mmCIF file of C-alpha atoms in Angstrom:
data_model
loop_
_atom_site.group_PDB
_atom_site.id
_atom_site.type_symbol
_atom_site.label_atom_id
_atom_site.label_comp_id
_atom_site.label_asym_id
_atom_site.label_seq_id
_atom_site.Cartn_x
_atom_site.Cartn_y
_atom_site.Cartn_z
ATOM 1 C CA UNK A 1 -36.259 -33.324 16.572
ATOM 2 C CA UNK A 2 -38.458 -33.685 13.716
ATOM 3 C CA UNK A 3 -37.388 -32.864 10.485
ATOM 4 C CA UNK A 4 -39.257 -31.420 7.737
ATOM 5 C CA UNK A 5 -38.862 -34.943 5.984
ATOM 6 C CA UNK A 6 -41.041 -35.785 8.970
ATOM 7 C CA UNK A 7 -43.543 -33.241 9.113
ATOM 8 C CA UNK A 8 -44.164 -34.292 5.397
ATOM 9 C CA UNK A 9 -45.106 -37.850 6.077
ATOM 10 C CA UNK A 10 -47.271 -36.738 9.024
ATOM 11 C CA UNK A 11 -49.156 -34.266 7.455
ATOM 12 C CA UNK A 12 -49.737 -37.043 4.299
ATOM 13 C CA UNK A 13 -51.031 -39.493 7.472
ATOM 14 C CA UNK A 14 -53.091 -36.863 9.219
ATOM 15 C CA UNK A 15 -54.912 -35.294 5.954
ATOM 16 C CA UNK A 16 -57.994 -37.120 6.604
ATOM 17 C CA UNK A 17 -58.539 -35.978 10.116
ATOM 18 C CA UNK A 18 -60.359 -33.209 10.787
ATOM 19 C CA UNK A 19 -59.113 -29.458 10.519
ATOM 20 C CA UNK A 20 -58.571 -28.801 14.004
ATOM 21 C CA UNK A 21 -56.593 -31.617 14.917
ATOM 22 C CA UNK A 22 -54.326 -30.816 12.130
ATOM 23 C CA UNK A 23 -53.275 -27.488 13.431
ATOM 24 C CA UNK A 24 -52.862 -28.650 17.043
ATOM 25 C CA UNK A 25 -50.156 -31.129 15.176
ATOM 26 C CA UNK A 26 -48.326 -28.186 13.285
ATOM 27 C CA UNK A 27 -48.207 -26.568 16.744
ATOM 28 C CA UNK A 28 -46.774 -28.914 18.449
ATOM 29 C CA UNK A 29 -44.353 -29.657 15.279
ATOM 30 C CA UNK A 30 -42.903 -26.117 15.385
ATOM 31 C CA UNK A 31 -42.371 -26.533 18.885
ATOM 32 C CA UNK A 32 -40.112 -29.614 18.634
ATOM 33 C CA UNK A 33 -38.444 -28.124 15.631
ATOM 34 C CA UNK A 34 -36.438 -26.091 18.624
ATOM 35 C CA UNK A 35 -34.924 -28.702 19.810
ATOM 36 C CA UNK A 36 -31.417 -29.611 20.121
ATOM 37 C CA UNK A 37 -30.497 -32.770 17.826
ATOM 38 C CA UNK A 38 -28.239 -35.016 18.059
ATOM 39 C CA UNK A 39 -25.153 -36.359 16.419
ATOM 40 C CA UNK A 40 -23.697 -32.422 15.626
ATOM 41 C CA UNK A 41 -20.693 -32.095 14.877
ATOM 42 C CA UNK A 42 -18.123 -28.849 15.432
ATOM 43 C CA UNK A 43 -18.441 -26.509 12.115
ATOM 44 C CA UNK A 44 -16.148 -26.636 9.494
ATOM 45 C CA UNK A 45 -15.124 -23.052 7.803
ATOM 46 C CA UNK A 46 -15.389 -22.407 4.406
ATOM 47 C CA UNK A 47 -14.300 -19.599 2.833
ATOM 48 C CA UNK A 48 -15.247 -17.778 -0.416
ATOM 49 C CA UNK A 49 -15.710 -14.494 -2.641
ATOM 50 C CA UNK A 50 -18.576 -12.732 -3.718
ATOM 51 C CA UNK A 51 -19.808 -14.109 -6.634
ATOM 52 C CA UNK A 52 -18.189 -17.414 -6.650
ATOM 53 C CA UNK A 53 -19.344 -20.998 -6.333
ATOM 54 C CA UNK A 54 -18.885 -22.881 -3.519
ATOM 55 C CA UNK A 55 -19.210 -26.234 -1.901
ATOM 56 C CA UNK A 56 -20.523 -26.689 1.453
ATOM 57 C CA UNK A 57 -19.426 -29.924 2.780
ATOM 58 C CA UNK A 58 -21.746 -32.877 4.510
ATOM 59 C CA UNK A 59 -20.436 -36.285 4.288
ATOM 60 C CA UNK A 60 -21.478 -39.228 5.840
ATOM 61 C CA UNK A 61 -19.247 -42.244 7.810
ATOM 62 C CA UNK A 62 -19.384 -45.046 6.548
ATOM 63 C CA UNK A 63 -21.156 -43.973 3.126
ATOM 64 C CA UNK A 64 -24.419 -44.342 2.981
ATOM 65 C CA UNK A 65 -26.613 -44.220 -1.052
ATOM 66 C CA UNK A 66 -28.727 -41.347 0.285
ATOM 67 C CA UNK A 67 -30.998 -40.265 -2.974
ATOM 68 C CA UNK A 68 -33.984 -42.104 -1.889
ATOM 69 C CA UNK A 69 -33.630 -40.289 2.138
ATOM 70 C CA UNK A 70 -34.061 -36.867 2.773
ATOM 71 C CA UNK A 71 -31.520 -34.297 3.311
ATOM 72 C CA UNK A 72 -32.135 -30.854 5.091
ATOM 73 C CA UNK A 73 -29.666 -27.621 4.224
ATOM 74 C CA UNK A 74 -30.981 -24.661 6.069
ATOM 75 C CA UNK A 75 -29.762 -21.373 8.093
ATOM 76 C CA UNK A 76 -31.262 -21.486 11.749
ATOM 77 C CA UNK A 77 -30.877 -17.556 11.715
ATOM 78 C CA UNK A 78 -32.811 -17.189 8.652
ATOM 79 C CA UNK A 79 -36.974 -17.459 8.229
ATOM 80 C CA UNK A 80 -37.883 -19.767 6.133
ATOM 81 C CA UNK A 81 -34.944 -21.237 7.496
ATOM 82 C CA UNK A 82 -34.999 -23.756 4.359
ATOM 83 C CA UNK A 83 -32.054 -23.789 1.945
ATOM 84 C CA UNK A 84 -32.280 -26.745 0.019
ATOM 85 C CA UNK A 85 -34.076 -29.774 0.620
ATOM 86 C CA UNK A 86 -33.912 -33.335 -0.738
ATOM 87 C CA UNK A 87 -37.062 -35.632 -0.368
ATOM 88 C CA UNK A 88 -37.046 -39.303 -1.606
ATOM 89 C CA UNK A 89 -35.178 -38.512 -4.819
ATOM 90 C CA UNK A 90 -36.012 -35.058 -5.382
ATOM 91 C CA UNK A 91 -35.694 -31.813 -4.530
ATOM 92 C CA UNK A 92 -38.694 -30.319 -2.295
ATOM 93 C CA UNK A 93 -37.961 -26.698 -2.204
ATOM 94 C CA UNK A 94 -41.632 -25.056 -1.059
ATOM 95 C CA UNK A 95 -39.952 -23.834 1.716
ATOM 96 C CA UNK A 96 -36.999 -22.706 0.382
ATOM 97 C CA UNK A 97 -35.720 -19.058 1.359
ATOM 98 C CA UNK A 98 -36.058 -17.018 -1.640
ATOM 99 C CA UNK A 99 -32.536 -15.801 -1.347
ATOM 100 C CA UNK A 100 -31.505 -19.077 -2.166
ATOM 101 C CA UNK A 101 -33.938 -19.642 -5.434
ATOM 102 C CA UNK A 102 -31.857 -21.073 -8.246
ATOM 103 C CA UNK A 103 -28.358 -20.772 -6.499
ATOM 104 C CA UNK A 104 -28.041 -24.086 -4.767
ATOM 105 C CA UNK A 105 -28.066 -27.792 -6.040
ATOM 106 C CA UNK A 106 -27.188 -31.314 -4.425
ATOM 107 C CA UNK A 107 -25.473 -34.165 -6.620
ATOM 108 C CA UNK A 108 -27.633 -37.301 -7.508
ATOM 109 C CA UNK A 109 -24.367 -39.496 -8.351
ATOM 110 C CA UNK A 110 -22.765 -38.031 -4.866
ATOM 111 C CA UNK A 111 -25.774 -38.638 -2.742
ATOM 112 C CA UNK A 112 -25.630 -42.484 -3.881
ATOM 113 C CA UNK A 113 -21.854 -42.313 -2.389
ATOM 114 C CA UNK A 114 -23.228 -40.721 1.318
ATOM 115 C CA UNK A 115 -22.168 -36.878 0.368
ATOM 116 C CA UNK A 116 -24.997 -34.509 1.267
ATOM 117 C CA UNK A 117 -22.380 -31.845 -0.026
ATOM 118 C CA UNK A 118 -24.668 -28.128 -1.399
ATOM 119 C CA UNK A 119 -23.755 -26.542 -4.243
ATOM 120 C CA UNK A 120 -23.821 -23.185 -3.925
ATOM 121 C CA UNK A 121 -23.981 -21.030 -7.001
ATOM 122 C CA UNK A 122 -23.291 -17.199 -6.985
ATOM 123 C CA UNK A 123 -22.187 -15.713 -3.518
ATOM 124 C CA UNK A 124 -23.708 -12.958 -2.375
ATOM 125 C CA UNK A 125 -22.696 -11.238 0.860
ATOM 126 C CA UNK A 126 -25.957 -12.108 2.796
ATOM 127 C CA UNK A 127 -24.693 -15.900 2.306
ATOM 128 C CA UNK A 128 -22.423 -14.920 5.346
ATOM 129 C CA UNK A 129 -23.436 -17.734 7.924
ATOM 130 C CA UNK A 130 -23.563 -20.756 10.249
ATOM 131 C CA UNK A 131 -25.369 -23.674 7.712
ATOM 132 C CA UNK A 132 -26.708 -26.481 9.184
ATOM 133 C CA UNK A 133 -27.034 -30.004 7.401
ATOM 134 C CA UNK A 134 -29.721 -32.322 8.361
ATOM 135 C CA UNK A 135 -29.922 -36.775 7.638
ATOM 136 C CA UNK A 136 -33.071 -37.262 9.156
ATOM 137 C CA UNK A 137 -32.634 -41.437 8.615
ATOM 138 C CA UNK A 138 -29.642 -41.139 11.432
ATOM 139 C CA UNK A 139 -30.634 -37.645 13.251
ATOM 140 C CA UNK A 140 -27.105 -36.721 12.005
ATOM 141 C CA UNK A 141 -26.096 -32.803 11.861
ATOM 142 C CA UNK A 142 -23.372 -31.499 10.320
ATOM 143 C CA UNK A 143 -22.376 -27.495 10.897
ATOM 144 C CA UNK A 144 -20.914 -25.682 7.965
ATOM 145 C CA UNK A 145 -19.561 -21.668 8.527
ATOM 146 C CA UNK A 146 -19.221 -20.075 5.356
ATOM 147 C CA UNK A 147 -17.147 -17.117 5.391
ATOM 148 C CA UNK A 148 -17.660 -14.166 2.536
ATOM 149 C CA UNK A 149 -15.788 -11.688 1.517
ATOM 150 C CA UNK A 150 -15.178 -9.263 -0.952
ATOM 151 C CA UNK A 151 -12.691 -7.761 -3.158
ATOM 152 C CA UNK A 152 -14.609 -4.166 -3.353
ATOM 153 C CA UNK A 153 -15.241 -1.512 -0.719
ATOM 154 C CA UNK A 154 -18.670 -2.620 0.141
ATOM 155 C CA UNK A 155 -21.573 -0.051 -0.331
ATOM 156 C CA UNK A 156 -23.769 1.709 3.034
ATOM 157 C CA UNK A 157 -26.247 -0.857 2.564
ATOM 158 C CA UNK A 158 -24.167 -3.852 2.925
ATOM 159 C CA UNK A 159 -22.822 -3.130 6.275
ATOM 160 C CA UNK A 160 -24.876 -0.768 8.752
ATOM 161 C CA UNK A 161 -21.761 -0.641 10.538
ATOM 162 C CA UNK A 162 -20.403 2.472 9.287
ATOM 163 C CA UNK A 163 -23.170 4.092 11.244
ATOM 164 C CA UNK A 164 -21.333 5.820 14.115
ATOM 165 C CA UNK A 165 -17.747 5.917 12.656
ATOM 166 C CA UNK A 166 -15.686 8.706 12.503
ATOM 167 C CA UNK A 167 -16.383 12.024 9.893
ATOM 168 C CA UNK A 168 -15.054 10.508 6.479
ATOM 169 C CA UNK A 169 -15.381 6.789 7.558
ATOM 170 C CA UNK A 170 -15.409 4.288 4.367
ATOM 171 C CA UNK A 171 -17.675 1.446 4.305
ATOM 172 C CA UNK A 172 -15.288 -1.544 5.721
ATOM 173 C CA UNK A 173 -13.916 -3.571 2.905
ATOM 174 C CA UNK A 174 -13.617 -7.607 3.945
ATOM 175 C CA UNK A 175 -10.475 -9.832 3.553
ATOM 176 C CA UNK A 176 -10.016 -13.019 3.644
ATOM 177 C CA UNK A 177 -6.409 -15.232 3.789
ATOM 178 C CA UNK A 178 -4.887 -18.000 5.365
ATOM 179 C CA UNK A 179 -2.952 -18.807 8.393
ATOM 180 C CA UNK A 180 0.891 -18.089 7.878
ATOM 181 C CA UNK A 181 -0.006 -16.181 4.429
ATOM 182 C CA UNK A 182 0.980 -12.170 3.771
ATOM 183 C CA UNK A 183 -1.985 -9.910 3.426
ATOM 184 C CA UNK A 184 -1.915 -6.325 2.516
ATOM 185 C CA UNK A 185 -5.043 -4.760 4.363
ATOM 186 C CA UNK A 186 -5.840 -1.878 1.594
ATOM 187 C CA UNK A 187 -6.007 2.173 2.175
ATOM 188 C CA UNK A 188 -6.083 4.606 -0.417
ATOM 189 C CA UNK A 189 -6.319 8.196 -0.525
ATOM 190 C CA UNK A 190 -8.841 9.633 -3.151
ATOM 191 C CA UNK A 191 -7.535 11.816 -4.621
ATOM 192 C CA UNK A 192 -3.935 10.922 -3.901
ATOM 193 C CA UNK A 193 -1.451 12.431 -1.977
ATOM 194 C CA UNK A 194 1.983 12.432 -0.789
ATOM 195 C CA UNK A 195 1.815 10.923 2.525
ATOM 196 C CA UNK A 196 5.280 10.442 3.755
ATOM 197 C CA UNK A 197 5.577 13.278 5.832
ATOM 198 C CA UNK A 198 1.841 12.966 7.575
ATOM 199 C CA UNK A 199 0.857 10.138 10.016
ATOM 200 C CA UNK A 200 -0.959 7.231 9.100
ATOM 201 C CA UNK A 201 -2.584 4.818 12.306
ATOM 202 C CA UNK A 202 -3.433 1.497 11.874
ATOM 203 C CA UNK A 203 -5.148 0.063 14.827
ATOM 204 C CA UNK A 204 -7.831 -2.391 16.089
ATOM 205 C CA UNK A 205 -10.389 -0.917 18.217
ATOM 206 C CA UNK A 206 -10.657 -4.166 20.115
ATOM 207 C CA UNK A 207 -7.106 -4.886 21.218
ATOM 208 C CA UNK A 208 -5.153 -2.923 23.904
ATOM 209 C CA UNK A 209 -2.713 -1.443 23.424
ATOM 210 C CA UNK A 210 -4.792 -0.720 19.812
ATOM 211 C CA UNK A 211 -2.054 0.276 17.423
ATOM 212 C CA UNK A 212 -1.003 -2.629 15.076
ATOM 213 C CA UNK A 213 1.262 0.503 12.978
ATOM 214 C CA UNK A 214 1.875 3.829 13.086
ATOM 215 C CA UNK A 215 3.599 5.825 10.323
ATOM 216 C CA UNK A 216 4.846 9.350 11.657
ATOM 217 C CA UNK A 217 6.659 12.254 10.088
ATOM 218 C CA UNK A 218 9.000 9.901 7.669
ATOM 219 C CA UNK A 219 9.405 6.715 9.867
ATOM 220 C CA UNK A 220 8.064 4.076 11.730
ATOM 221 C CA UNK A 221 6.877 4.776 15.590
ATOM 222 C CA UNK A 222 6.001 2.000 16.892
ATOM 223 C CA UNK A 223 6.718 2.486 21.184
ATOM 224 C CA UNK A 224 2.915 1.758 21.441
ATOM 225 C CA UNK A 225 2.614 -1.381 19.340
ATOM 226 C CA UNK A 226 0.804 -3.804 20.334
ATOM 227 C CA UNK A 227 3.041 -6.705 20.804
ATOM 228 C CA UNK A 228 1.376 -9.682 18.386
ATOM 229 C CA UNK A 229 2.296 -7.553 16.006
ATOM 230 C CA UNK A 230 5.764 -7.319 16.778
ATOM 231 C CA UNK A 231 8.090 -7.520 13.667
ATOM 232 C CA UNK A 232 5.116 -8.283 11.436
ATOM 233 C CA UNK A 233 4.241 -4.968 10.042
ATOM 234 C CA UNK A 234 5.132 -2.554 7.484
ATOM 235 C CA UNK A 235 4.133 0.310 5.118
ATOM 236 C CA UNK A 236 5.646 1.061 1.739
ATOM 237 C CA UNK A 237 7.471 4.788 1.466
ATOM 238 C CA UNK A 238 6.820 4.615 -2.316
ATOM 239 C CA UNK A 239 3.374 3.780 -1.853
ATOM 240 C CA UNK A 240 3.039 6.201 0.653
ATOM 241 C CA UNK A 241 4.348 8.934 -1.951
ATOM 242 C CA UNK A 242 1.226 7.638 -4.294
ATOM 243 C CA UNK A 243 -1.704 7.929 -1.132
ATOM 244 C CA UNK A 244 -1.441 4.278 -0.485
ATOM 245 C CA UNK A 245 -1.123 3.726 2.997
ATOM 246 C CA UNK A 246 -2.105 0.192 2.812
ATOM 247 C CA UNK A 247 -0.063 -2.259 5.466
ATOM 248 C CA UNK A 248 1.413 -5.410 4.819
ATOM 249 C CA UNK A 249 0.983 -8.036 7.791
ATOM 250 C CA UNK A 250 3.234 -10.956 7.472
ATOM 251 C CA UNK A 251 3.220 -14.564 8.895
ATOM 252 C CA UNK A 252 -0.795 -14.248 9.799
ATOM 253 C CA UNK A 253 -2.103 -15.577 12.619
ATOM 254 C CA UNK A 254 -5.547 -16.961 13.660
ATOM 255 C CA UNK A 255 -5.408 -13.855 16.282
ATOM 256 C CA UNK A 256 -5.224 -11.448 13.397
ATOM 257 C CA UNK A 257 -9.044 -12.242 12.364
ATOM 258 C CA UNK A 258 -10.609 -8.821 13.097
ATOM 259 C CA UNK A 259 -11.911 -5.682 12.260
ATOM 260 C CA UNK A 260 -8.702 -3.150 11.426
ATOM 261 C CA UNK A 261 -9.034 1.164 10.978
ATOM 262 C CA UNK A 262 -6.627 2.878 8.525
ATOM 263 C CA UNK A 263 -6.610 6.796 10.048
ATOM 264 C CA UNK A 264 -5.553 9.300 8.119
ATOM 265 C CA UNK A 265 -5.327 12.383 10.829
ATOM 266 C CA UNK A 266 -4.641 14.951 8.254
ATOM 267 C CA UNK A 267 -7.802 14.830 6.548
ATOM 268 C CA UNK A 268 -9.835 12.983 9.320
ATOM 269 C CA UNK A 269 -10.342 10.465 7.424
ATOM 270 C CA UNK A 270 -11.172 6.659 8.252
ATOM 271 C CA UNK A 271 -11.178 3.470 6.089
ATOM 272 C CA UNK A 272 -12.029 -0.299 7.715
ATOM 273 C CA UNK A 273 -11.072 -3.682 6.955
ATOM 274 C CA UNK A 274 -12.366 -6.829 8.254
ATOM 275 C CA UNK A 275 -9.559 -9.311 8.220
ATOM 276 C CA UNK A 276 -11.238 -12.935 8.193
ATOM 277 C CA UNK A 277 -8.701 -15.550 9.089
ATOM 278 C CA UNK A 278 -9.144 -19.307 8.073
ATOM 279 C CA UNK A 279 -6.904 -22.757 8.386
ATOM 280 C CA UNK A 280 -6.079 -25.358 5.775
#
């Protein structure tokens, strides 16, 4: 596959050849840019919150001093698919998305130690993605997942998928924990109401039997409970007395990692919660 470290030093070779040769070379550059490359390695998660900085790992083994080499940081979903680029001891960010314009940095004392790591300034919910990091010198690729989520209810245009949900849906709000932590997946009522003698459902559309907890007329019913979440589950009467019908899931697994609805029959109303799951 040829890099854009590549393309650079070809077009430099080929700028005194004449026009149309030139663009028959580009062509034939973007298609071996969709190639598969080799050396990748499995993706390593990385999770993170809206508006922090992060670090998006890419080491190389054995080290390698890497500031005078190129190093490629892009999204392959994105177009341009650039999201930081290091050319022989600079950055080279022409082709940089725009998203990504003054948010994202590599280390000059790091590269001389063989880490390609990106620093990441700023998180936005659109950073949400499968990141790719290119050595050209070895054809080495390293994946990165990065994982975002958010401490607020996120707003319609953040997430199209509220189109379709149920009258009074809420924009999903996305949570992110650990394997073997406690979460509490939030759901409040606005304005708030006594809710220990109504229902509450939790449930996950995906699974069957769906119901991860059901709250009914005072007590637990939980005949139709879907069996991972055996003994794992719970709702708070004196929360419940306040509108809060959030649920506490204990001992999380990496099956938990899903997208959870909060029902509220009495009012028909529906709130959603990604759960994103990661490991140490």
């Amino acid at each position: 596959m040829l890099s854009l470290s590549d393309e650079l030093s070809l077009k430099a070779k080929l700028s005194s050849f004449r026009p149309f040769i030139l663009q028959h070379t580009v062509i034939l550059l973007l298609l071996a840019g969709s190639g598969q490359t080799h050396g990748a390695q499995p993706p390593q998660r990385i999770m993170t919150l809206v508006g922090e900085d992060v670090v998006l790992p890419c080491h190389l083994e054995p080290p390698l001093d890497a500031v005078s080499k190129s190093v490629e940081w892009g999204r392959p979903d994105l177009e341009p698919r650039f999201v930081h680029v290091w050319h022989e001891g600079q950055d080279h960010l022409v082709n940089q998305n725009p998203s990504y314009r003054g948010r994202t940095s590599v280390s000059i004392d790091k590269l001389r130690q063989g880490d390609l790591s990106l620093l990441l300034s700023a998180v936005k919910l659109s950073d949400h993605g499968l990141y790719r990091c290119y050595f050209p010198s070895q054809d080495k690729t390293f994946y990165v997942e990065l994982v975002v989520g958010s401490s607020r209810p996120l707003k319609s245009s953040d997430n199209a998928e509220e189109q379709g949900q149920t009258q009074g849906a809420q924009p999903p709000l996305r949570m992110v924990t650990l394997v073997g932590e406690d979460v509490v997946l939030p759901c409040r009522l606005e304005p708030p109401l006594d809710a220990v003698s109504k229902s509450v459902e939790w449930a996950r559309p995906d699974l069957e039997p769906r119901f991860v907890h059901v709250w009914h007329d005072g007590q637990d019913h939980l005949p139709n409970q879907n069996p991972s979440y055996r003994g794992r589950t719970s709702v708070s009467i004196d929360k419940l007395r306040q509108g809060d019908l959030s649920l506490l899931l204990s001992a999380v697994k990496l099956s938990d990692y899903g997208l959870y609805r909060c029902y509220f029959p009495s009012q028909n109303k529906t709130f959603s919660v990604e759960l994103i799951v990661g490991e140490w």
